[in-house]
Short mmCIF file of C-alpha atoms in Angstrom, two decimals:
data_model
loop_
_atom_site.label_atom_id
_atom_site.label_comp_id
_atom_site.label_asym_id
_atom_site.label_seq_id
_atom_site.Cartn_x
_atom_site.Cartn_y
_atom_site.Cartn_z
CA UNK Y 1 29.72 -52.16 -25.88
CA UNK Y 2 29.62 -49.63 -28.56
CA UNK Y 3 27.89 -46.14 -27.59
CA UNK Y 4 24.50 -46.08 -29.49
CA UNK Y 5 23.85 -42.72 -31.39
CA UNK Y 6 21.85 -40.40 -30.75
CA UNK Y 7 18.90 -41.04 -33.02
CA UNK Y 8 19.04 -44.43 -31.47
CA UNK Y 9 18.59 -43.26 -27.82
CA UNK Y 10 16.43 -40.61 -29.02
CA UNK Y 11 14.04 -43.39 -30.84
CA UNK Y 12 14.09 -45.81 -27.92
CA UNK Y 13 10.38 -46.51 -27.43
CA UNK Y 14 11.44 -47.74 -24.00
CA UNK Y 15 12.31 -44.00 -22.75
CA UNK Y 16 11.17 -41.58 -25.02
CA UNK Y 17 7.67 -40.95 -26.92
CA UNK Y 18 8.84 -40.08 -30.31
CA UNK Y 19 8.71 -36.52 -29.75
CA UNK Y 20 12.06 -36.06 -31.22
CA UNK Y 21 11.21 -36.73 -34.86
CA UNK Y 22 9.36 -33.49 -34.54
CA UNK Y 23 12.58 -31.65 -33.05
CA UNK Y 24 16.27 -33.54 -34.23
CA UNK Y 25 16.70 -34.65 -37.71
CA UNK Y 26 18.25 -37.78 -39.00
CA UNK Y 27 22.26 -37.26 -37.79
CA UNK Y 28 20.75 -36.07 -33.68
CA UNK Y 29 20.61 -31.62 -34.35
CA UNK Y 30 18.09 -30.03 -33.09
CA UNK Y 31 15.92 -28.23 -35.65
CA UNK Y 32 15.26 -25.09 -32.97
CA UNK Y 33 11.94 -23.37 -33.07
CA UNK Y 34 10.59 -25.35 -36.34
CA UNK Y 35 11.08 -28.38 -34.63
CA UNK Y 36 8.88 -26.80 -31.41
CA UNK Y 37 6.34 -25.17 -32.88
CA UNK Y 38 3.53 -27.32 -33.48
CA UNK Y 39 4.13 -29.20 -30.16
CA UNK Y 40 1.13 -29.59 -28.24
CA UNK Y 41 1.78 -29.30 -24.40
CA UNK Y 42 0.46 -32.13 -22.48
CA UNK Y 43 0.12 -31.25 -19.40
CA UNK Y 44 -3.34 -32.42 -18.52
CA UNK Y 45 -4.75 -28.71 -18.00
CA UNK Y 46 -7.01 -27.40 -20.83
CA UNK Y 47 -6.20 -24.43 -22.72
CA UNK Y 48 -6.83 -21.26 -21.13
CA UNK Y 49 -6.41 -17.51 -21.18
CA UNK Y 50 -5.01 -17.71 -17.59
CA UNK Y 51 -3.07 -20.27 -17.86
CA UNK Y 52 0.08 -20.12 -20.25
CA UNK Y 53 0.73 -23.15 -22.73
CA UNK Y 54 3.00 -23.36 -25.10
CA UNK Y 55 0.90 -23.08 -27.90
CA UNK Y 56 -0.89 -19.94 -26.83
CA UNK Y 57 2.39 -18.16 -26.20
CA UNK Y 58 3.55 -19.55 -29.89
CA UNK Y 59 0.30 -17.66 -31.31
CA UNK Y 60 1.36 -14.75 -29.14
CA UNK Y 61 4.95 -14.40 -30.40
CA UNK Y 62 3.38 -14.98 -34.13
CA UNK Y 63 1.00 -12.24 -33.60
CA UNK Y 64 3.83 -9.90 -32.42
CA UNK Y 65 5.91 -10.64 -35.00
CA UNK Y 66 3.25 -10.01 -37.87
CA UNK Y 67 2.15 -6.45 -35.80
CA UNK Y 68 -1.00 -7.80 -34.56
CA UNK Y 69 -2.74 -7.89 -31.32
CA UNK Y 70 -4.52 -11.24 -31.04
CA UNK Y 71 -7.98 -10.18 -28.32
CA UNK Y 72 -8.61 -13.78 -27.18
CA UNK Y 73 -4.94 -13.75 -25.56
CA UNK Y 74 -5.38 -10.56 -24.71
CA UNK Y 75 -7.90 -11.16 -22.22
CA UNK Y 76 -6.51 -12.04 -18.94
CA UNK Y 77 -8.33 -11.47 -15.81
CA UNK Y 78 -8.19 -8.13 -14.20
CA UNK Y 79 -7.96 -6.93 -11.34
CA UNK Y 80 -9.34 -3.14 -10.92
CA UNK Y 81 -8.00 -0.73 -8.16
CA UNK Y 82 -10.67 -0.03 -5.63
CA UNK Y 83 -11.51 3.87 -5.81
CA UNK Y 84 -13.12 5.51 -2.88
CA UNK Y 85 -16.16 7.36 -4.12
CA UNK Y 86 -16.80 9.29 -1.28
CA UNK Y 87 -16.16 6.38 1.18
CA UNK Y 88 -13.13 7.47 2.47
CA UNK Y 89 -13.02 9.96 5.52
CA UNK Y 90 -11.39 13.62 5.78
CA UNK Y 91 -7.91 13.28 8.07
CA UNK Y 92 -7.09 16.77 9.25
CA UNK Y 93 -4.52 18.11 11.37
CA UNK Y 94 -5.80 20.43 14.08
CA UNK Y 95 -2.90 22.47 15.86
CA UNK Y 96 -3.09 24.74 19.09
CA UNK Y 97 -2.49 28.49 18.93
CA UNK Y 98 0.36 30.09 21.65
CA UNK Y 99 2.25 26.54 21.50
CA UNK Y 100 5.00 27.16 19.16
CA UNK Y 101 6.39 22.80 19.61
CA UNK Y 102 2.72 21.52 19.07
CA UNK Y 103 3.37 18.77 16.38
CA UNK Y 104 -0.65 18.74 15.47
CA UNK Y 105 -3.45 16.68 16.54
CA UNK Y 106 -4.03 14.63 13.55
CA UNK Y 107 -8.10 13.63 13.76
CA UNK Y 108 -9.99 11.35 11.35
CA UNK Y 109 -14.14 12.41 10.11
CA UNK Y 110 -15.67 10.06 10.94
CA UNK Y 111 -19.39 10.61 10.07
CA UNK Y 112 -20.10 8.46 13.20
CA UNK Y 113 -17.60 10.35 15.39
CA UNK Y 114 -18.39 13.50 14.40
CA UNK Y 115 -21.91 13.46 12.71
CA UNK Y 116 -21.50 17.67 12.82
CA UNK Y 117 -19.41 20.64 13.22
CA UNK Y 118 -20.21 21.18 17.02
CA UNK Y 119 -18.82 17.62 17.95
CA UNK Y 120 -15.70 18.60 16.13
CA UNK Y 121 -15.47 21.72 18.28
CA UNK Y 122 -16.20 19.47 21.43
CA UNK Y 123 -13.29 16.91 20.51
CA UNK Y 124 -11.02 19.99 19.97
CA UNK Y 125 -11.90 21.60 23.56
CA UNK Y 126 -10.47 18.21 24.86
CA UNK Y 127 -7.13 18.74 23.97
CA UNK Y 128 -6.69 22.51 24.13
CA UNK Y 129 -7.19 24.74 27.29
CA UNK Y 130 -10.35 25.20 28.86
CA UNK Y 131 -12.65 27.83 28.98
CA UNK Y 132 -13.02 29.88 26.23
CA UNK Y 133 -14.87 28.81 22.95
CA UNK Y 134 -12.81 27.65 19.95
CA UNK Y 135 -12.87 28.96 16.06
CA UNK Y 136 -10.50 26.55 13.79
CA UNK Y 137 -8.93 28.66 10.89
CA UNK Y 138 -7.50 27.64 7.97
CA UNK Y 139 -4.37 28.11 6.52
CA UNK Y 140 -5.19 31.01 4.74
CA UNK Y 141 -6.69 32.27 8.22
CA UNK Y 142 -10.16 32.12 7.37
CA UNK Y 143 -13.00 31.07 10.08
CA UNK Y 144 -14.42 27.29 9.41
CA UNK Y 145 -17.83 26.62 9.86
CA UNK Y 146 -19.01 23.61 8.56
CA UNK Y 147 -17.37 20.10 8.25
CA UNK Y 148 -17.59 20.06 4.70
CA UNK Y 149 -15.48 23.00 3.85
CA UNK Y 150 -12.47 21.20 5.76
CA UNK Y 151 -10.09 19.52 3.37
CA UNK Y 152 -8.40 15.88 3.26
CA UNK Y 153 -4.38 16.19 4.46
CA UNK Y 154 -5.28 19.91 5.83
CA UNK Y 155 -3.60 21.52 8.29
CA UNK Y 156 -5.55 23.92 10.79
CA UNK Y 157 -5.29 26.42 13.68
CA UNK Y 158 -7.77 25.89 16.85
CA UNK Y 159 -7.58 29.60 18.57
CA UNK Y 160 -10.18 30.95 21.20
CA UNK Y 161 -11.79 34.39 19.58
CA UNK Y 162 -9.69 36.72 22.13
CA UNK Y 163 -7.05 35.19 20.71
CA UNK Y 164 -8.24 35.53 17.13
CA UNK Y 165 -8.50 39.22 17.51
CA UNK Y 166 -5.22 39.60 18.60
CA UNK Y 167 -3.33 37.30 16.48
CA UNK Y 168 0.50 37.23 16.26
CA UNK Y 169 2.66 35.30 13.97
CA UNK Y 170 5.23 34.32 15.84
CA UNK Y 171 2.57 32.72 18.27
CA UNK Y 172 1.72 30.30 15.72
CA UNK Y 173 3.02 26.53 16.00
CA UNK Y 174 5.78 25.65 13.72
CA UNK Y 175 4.77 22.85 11.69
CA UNK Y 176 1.75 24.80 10.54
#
């Protein structure tokens, strides 16, 4: 039985669609691109700026190649980051003076948790010793007094005011 050629098996209604008039000429080589590039892709979707067929991505490649932008391709859905617009609460590290291995006490703002500055000072007598009324410095050693003049990622120093007065360097924790 003698091999048919290839136009014949490409022709055979049986298999094929008749696609292949549009991409092989008469002795079976493909034509490349010009034989592609009016093919419409059947795929049972509709054309869309989502989705890619192959006729939008032809109009694309076109477009580039002339040095245009084409705007109804260029119109994909997107996605914007979410920015937080004064949504997103203060974290703080709060360390203890006279303990030179405290790693920090890192504490989130909560406006709940601490609706003012004296609940800050009452969470920070918690974990420091007792007794004496704290002052939180900053790290240019200047007295805090209001929640709103601490800063996001900051790193501060709870000390007593005895302390304060007589404040030594080499008293200070480490990581500070």
């Amino acid at each position: 039985m003698p091999t048919p050629s290839v136009v014949d098996r490409l022709t055979d209604t049986s298999k094929y669609t008749g696609t292949h008039k549009q991409r092989f000429d008469d002795q079976g080589k493909g034509k490349g691109l010009d034989g592609r590039e009016d093919r419409v892709n059947f795929d049972g979707n509709t054309q869309s700026e989502s989705r890619s067929n192959l006729k939008k991505s032809q109009e694309l490649r076109k477009s580039q190649e002339l040095g245009k932008s084409n705007d109804s391709l260029s119109k994909k859905p997107v996605v914007k980051p979410k920015d937080d617009f004064g949504v997103k609460p203060k974290k703080i590290v709060l360390f203890e003076y006279n303990n030179r291995a405290d790693a920090g006490q890192e504490t989130i703002l909560v406006k709940g948790k601490f609706p003012d500055f004296k609940r800050l000072i009452e969470h920070v007598a918690k974990f420091t010793p007792t007794g004496k009324p704290k002052i939180i410095l900053d790290a240019q050693m200047r007295q805090v007094q209001d929640l709103e003049e601490l800063q996001d990622g900051g790193h501060y120093l709870v000390i007593t005011a005895y302390d304060n007065s007589k404040r030594d360097d080499a008293k200070l924790p480490q990581k500070f």
